[in-house]
PDB file of C-alpha atoms and ligand atoms in Angstrom:
ATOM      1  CA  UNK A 399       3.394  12.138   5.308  1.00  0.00           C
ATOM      2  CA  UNK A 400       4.331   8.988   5.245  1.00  0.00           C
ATOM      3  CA  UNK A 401       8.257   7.786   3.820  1.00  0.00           C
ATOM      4  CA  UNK A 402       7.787   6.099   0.685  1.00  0.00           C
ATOM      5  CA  UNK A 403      11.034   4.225  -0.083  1.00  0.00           C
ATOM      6  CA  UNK A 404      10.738   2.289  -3.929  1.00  0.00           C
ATOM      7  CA  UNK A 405      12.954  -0.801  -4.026  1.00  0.00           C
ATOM      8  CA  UNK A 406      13.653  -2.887  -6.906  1.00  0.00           C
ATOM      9  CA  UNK A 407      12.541  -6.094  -5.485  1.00  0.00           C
ATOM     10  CA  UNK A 408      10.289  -7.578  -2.955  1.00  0.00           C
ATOM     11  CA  UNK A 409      13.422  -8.994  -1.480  1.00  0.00           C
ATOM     12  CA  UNK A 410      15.366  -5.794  -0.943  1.00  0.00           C
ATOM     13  CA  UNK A 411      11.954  -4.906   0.450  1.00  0.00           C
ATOM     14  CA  UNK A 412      12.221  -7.327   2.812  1.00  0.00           C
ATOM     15  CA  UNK A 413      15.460  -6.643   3.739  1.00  0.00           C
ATOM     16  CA  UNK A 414      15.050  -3.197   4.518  1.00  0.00           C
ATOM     17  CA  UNK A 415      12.729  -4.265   7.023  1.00  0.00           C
ATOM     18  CA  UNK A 416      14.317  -7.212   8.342  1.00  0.00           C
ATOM     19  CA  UNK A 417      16.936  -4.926   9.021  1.00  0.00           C
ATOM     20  CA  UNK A 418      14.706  -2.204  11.111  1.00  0.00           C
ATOM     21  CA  UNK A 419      13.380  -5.513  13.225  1.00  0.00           C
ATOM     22  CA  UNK A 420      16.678  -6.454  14.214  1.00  0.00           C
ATOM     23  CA  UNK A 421      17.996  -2.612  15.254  1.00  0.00           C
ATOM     24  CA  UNK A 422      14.689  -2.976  17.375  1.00  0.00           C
ATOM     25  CA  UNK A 423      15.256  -6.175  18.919  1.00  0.00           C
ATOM     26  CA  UNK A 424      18.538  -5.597  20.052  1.00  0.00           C
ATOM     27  CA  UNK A 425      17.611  -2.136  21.263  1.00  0.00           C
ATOM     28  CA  UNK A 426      14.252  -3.707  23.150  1.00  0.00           C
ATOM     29  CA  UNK A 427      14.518  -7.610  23.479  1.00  0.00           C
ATOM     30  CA  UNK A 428      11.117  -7.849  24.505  1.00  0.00           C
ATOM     31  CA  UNK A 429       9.787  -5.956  21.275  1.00  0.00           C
ATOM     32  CA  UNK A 430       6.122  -6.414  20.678  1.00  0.00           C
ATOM     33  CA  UNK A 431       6.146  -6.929  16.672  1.00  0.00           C
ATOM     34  CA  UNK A 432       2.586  -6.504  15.056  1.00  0.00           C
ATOM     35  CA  UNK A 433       2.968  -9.604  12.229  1.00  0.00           C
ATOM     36  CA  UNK A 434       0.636 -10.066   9.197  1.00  0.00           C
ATOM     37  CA  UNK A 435       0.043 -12.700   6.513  1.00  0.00           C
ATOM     38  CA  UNK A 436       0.007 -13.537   2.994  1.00  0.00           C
ATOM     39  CA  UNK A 437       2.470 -13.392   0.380  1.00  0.00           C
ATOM     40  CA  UNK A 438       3.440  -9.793   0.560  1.00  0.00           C
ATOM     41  CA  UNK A 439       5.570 -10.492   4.006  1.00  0.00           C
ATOM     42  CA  UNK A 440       7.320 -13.508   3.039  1.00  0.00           C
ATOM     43  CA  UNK A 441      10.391 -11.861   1.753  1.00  0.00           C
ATOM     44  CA  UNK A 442      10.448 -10.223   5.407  1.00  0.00           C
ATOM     45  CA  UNK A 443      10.282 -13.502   7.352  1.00  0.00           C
ATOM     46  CA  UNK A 444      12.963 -15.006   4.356  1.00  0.00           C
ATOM     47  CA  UNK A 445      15.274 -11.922   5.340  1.00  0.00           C
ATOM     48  CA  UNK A 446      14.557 -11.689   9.130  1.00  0.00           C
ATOM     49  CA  UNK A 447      16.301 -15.697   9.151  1.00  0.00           C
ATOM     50  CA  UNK A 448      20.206 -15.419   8.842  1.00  0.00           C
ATOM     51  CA  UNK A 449      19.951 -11.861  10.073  1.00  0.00           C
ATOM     52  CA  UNK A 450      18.699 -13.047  13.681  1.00  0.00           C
ATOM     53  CA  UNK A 451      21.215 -15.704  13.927  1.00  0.00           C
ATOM     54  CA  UNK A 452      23.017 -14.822  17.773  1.00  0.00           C
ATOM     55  CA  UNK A 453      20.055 -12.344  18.238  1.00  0.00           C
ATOM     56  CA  UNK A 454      18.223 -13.029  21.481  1.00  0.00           C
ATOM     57  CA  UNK A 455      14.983 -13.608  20.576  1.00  0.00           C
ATOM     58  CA  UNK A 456      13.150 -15.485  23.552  1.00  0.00           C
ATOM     59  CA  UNK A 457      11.665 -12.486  24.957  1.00  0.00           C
ATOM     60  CA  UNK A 458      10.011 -11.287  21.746  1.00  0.00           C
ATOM     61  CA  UNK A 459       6.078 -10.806  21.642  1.00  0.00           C
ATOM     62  CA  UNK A 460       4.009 -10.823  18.399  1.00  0.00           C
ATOM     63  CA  UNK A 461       0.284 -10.202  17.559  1.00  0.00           C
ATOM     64  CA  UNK A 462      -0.914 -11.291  14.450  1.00  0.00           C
ATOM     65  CA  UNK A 463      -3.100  -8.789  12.732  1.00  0.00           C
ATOM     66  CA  UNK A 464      -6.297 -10.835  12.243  1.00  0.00           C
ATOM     67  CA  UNK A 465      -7.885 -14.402  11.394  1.00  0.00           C
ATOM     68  CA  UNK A 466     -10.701 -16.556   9.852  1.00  0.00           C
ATOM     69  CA  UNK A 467     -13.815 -16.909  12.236  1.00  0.00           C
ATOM     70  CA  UNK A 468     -14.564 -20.746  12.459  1.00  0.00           C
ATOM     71  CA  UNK A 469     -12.097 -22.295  10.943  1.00  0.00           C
ATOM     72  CA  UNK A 470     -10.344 -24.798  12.675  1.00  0.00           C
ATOM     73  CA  UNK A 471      -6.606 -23.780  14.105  1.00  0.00           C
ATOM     74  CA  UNK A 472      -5.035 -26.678  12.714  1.00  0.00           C
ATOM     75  CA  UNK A 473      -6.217 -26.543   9.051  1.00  0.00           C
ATOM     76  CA  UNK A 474      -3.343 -24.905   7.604  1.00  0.00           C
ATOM     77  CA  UNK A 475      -4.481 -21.641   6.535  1.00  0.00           C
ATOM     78  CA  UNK A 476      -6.002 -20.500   9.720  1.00  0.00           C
ATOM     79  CA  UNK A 477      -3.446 -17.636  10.001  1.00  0.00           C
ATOM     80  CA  UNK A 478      -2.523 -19.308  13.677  1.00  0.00           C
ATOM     81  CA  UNK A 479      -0.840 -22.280  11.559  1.00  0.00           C
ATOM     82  CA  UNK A 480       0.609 -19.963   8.821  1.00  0.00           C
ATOM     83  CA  UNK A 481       2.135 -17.630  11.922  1.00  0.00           C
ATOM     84  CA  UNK A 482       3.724 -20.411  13.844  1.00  0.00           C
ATOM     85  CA  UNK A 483       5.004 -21.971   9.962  1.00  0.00           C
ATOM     86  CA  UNK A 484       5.871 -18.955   8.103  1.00  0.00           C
ATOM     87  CA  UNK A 485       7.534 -16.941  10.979  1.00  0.00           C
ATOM     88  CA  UNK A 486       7.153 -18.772  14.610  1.00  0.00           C
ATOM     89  CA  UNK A 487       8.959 -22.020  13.957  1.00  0.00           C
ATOM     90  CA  UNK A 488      11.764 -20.241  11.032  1.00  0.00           C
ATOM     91  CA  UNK A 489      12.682 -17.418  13.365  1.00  0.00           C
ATOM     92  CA  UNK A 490      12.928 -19.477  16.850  1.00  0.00           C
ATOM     93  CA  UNK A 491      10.638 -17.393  18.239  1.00  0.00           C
ATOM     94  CA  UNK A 492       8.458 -18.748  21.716  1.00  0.00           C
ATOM     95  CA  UNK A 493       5.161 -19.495  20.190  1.00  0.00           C
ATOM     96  CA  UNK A 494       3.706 -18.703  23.720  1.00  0.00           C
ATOM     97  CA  UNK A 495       4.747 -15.305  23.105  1.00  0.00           C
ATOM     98  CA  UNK A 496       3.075 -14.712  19.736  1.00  0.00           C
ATOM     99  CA  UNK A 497      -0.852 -14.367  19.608  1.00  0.00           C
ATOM    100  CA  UNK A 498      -3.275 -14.448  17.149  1.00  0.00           C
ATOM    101  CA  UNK A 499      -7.142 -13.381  17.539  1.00  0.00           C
ATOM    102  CA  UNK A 500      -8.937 -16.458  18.628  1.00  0.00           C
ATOM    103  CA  UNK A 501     -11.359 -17.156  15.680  1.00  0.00           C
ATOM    104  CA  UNK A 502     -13.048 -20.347  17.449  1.00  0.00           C
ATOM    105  CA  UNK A 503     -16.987 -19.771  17.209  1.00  0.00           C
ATOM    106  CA  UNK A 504     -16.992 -20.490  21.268  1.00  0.00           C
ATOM    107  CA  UNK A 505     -16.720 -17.049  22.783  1.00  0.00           C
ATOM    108  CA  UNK A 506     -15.877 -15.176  19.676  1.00  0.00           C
ATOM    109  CA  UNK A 507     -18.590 -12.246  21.392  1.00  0.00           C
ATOM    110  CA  UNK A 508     -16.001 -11.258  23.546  1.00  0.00           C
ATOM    111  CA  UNK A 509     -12.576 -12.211  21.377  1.00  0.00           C
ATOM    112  CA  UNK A 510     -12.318  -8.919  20.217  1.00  0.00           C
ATOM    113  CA  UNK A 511     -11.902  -7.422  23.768  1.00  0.00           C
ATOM    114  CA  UNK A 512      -9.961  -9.903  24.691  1.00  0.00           C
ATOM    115  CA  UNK A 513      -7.285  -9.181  21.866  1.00  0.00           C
ATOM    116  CA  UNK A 514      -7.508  -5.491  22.580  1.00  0.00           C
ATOM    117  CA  UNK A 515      -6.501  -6.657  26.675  1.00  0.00           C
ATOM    118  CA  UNK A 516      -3.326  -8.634  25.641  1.00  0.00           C
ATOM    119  CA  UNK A 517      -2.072  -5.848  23.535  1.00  0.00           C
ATOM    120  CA  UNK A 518      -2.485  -3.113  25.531  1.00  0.00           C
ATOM    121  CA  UNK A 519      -1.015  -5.727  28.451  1.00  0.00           C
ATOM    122  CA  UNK A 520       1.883  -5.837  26.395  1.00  0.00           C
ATOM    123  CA  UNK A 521       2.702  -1.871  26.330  1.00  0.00           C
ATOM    124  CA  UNK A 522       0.799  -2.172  22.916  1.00  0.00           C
ATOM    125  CA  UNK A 523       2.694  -2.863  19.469  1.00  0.00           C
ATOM    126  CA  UNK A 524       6.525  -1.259  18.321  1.00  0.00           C
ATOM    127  CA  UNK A 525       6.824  -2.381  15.027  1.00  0.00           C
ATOM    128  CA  UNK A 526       3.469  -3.379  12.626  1.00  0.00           C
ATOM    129  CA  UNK A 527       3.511  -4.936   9.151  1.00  0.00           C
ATOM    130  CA  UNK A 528       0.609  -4.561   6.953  1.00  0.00           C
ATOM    131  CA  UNK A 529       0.121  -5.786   3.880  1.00  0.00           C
ATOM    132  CA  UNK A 530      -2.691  -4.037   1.653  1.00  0.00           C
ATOM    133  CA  UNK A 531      -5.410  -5.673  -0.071  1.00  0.00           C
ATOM    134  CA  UNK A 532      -6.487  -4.840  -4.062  1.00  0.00           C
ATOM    135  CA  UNK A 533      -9.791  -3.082  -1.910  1.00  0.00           C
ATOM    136  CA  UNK A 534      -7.945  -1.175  -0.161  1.00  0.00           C
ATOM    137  CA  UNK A 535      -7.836  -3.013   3.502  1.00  0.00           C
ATOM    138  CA  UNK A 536      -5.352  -3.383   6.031  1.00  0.00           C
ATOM    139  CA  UNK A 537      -6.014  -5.861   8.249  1.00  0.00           C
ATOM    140  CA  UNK A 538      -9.164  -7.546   7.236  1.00  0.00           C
ATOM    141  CA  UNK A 539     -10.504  -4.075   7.655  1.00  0.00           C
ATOM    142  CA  UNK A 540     -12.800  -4.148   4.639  1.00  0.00           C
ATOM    143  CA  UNK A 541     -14.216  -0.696   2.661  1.00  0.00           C
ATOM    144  CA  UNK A 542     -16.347   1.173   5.335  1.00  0.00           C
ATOM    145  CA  UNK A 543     -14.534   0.140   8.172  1.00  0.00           C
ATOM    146  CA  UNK A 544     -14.317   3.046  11.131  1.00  0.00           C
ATOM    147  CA  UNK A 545     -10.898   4.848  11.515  1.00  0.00           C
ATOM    148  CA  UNK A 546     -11.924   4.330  15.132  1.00  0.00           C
ATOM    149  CA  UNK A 547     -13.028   0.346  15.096  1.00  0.00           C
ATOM    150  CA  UNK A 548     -11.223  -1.791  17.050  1.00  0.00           C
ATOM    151  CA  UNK A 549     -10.701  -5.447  17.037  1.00  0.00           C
ATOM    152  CA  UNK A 550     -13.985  -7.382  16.067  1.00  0.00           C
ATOM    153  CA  UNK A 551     -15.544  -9.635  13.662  1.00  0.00           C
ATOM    154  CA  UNK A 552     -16.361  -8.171   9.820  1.00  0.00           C
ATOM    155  CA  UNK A 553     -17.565  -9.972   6.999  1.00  0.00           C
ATOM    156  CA  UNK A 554     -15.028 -10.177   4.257  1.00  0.00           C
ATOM    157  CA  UNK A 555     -15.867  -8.947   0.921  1.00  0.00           C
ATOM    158  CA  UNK A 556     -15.614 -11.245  -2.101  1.00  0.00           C
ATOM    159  CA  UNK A 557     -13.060  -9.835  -4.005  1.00  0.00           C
ATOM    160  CA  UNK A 558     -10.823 -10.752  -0.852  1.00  0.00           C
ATOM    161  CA  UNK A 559     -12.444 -13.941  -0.228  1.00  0.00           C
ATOM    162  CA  UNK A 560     -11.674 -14.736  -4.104  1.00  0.00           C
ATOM    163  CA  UNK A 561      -7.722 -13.281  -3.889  1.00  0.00           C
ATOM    164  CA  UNK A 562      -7.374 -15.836  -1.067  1.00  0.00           C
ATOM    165  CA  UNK A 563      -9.237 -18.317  -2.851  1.00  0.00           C
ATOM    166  CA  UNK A 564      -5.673 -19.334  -3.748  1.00  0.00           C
ATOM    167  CA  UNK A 565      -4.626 -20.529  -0.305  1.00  0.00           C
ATOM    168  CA  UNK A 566      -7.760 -22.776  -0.521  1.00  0.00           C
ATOM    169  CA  UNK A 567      -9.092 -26.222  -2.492  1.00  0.00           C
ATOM    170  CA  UNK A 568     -11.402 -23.359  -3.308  1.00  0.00           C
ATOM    171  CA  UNK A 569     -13.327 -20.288  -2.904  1.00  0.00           C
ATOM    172  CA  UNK A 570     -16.125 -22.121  -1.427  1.00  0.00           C
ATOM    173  CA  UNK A 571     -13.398 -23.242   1.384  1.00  0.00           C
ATOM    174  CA  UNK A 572     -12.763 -19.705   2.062  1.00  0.00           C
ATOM    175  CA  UNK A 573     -14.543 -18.046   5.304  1.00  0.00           C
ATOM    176  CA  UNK A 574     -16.541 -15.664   4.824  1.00  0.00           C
ATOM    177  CA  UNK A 575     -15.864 -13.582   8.306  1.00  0.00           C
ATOM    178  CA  UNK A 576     -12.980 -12.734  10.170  1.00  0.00           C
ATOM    179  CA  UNK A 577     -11.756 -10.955  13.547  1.00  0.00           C
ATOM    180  CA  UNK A 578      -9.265  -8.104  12.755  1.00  0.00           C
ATOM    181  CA  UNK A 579      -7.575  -5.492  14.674  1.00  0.00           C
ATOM    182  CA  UNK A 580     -10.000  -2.423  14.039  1.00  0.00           C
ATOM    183  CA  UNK A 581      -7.717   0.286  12.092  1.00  0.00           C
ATOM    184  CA  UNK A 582      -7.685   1.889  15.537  1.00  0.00           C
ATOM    185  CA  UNK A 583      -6.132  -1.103  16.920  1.00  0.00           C
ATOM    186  CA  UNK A 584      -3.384  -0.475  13.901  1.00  0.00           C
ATOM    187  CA  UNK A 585      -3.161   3.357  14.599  1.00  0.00           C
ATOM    188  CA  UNK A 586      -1.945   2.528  17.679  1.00  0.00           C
ATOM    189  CA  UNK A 587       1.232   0.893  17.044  1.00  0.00           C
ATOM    190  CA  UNK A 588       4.203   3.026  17.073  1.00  0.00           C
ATOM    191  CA  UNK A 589       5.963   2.167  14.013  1.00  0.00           C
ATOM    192  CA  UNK A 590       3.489   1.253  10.782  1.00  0.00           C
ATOM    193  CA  UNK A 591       5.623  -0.389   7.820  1.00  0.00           C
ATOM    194  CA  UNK A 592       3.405  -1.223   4.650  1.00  0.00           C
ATOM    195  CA  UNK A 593       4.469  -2.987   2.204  1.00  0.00           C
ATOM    196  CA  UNK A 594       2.723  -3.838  -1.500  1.00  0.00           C
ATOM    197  CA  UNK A 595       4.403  -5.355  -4.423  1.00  0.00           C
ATOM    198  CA  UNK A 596       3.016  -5.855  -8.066  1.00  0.00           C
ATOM    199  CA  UNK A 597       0.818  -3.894 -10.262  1.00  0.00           C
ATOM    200  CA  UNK A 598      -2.362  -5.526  -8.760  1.00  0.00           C
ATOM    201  CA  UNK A 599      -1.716  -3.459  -5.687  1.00  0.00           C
ATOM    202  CA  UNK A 600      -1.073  -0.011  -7.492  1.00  0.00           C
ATOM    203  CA  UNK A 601      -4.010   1.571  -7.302  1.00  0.00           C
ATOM    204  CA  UNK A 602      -4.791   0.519  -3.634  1.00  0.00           C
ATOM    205  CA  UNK A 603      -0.975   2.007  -2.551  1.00  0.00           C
ATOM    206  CA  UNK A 604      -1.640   4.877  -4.637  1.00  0.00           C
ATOM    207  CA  UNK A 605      -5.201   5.519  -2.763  1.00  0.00           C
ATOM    208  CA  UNK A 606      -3.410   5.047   0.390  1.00  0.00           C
ATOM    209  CA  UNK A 607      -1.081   7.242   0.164  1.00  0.00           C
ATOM    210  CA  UNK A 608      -1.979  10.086  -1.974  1.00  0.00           C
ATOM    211  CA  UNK A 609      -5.533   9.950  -1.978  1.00  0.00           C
ATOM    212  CA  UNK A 610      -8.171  11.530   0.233  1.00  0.00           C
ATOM    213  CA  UNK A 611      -8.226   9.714   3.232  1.00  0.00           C
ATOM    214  CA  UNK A 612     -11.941   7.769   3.512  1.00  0.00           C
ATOM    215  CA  UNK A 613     -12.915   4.822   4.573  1.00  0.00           C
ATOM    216  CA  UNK A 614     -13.726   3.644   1.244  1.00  0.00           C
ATOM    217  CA  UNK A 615     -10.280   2.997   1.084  1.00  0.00           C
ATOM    218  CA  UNK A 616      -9.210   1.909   4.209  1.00  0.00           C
ATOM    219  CA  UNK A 617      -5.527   1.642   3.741  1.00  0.00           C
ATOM    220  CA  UNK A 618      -5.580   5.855   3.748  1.00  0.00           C
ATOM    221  CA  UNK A 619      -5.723   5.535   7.080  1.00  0.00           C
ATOM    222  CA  UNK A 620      -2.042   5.595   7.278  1.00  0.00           C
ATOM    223  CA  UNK A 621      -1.885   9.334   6.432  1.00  0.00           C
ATOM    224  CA  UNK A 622      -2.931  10.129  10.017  1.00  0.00           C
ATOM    225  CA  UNK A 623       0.154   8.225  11.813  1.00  0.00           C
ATOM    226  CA  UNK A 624       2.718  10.156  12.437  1.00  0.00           C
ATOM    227  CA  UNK A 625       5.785   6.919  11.934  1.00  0.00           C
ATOM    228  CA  UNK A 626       5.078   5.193   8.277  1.00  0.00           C
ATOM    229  CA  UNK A 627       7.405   3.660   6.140  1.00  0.00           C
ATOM    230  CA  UNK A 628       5.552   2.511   2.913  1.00  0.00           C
ATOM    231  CA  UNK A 629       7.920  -0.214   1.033  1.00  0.00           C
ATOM    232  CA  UNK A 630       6.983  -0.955  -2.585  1.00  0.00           C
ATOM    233  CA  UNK A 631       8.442  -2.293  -5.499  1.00  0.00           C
ATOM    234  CA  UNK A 632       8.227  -0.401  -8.677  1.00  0.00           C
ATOM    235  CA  UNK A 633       5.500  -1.828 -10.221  1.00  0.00           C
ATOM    236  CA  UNK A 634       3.133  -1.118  -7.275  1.00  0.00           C
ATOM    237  CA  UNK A 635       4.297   2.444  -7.167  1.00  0.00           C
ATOM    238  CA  UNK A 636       3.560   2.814 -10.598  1.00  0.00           C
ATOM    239  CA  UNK A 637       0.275   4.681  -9.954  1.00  0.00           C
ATOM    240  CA  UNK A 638       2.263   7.566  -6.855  1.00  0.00           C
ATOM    241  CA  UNK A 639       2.052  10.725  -8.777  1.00  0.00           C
ATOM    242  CA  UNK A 640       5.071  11.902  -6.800  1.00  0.00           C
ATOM    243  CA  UNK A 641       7.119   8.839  -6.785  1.00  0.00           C
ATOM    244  CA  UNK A 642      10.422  10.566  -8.305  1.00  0.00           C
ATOM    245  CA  UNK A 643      10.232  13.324  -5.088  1.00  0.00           C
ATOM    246  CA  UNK A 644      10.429  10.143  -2.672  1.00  0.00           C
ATOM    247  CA  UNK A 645      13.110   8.636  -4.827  1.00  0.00           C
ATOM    248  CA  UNK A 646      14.938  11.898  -4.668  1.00  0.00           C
ATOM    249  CA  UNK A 647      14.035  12.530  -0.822  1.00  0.00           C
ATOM    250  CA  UNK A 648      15.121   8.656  -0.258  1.00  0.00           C
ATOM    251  CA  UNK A 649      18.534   9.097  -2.665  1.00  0.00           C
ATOM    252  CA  UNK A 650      19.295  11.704  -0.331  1.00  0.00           C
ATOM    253  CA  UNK A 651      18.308  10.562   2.821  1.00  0.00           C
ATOM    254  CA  UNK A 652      20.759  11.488   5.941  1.00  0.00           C
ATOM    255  CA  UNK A 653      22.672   8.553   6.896  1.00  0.00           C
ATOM    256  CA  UNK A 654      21.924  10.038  10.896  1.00  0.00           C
ATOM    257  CA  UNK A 655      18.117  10.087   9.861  1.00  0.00           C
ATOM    258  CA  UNK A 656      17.169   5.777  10.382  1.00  0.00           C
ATOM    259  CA  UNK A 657      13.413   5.027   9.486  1.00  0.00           C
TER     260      UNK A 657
HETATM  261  P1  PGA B1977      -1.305 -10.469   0.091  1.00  0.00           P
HETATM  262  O1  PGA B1977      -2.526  -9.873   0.912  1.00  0.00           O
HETATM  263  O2  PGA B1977      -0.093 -10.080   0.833  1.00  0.00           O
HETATM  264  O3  PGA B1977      -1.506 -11.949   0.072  1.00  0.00           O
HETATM  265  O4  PGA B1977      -1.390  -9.839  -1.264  1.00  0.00           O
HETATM  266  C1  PGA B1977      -2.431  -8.579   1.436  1.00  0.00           C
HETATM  267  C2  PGA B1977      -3.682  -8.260   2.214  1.00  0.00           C
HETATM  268  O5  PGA B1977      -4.751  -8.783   1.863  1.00  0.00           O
HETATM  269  O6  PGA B1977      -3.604  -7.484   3.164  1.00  0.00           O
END
């Protein structure tokens, strides 16, 4: 089962976190950190900041979790500019070091492959963050999507293309496909942390961690990895029908026992 811990804020959220990145990189200086985008990690790049300050952090890999097919790398939402703004440039990290899937139309046949190379080059991913979206994805991997896919192009549904409609001039603007790791690709990584905040996201946390697991609701497929830490404030817990056990089991946690 997976540790659900229920903070107050999306900021303690993301200090609990930033915290378990920094124990990691000064265990393993080369730590391969699996990154995501949107809002819901912000508070975890805000946190990581002052709390890396005289951390060594030049040997640090990253590999974003997915990104917009055909959109140009420099428009400012392809999640290659909002990595190098949002957590590249902030935390000092070498942007050489840090990958996202290449979303460029020319050779996108093969990007998925290539994506799956360079992380399995890499000794494959410590630490992942994952958002979850109001369907249910992680990743861009949309309702449907195989336990077993790995990274490749999927058409995004429009409730997603319409919740990032507000990144956008507008929906229109929004692509309609995207390369994701497969939730294989995310399976893989040792250490999952998911983290939802809101009441919009209530019913997808509450599906992924108590419901049956199905890939109608792709976010479930946390329940078979054996290392999850599921961060949420509580209005997004609001729907866990066993949210005062993990309060107790978290009030009571053994200080020896770490995430
Ligand atoms: P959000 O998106 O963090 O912007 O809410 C989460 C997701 O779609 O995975």
């Amino acid at each position: 089962m997976a540790e659900v811990v229920i903070v107050p804020t999306p900021a303690a959220a993301g200090e609990l976190v930033a915290d378990e990145i920094v124990r990691l990189v000064r265990t393993r200086p080369d730590a391969v950190l699996g990154l995501a985008t949107g809002s819901t990690p912000l508070p975890v790049y805000t946190a990581l900041r002052p709390r890396l300050t005289g951390v060594d952090v030049s040997r640090v890999r990253g590999f974003a979790l997915d990104e917009y097919v055909g959109i140009d790398p420099r428009h400012p939402e392809s999640y290659r500019s909002v990595i190098t703004r949002e957590v590249v440039e902030p935390l000092g990290l070498d942007p050489d070091r840090i990958r996202t899937p290449d979303g460029s139309l020319d050779g996108i046949e093969h990007a998925g492959e290539d994506y799956e190379t360079a992380i399995a080059a890499a000794g494959g991913v410590d630490l992942q963050l994952l958002g979850i979206g109001t369907s249910g994805h992680i990743g861009f991997n949309e309702p449907g999507s195989s336990f077993a896919s790995r990274t490749r192009v999927k058409t995004l549904i429009e409730q997603t293309r319409a919740d990032n409609a507000r990144f956008f001039d507008s929906i229109d603007d929004v692509p309609r496909h995207c390369i994701t790791q497969g939730l294989g690709t995310i399976l893989d990584a040792r250490h999952l942390f998911l983290l939802a905040f809101g009441e919009g996201k209530a019913d997808a946390v509450a599906g992924a961690v108590e419901g049956p697991v199905t890939s109608s609701l792709p976010g479930s497929a946390i329940q078979l990895h054996p290392h999850v830490t599921v961060v949420v404030d509580e209005a997004a817990a609001s729907r866990l029908r066993n949210a005062d056990y993990y309060r107790y089991a978290f009030a009571h946690k053994p200080a020896w026992q770490g995430f």
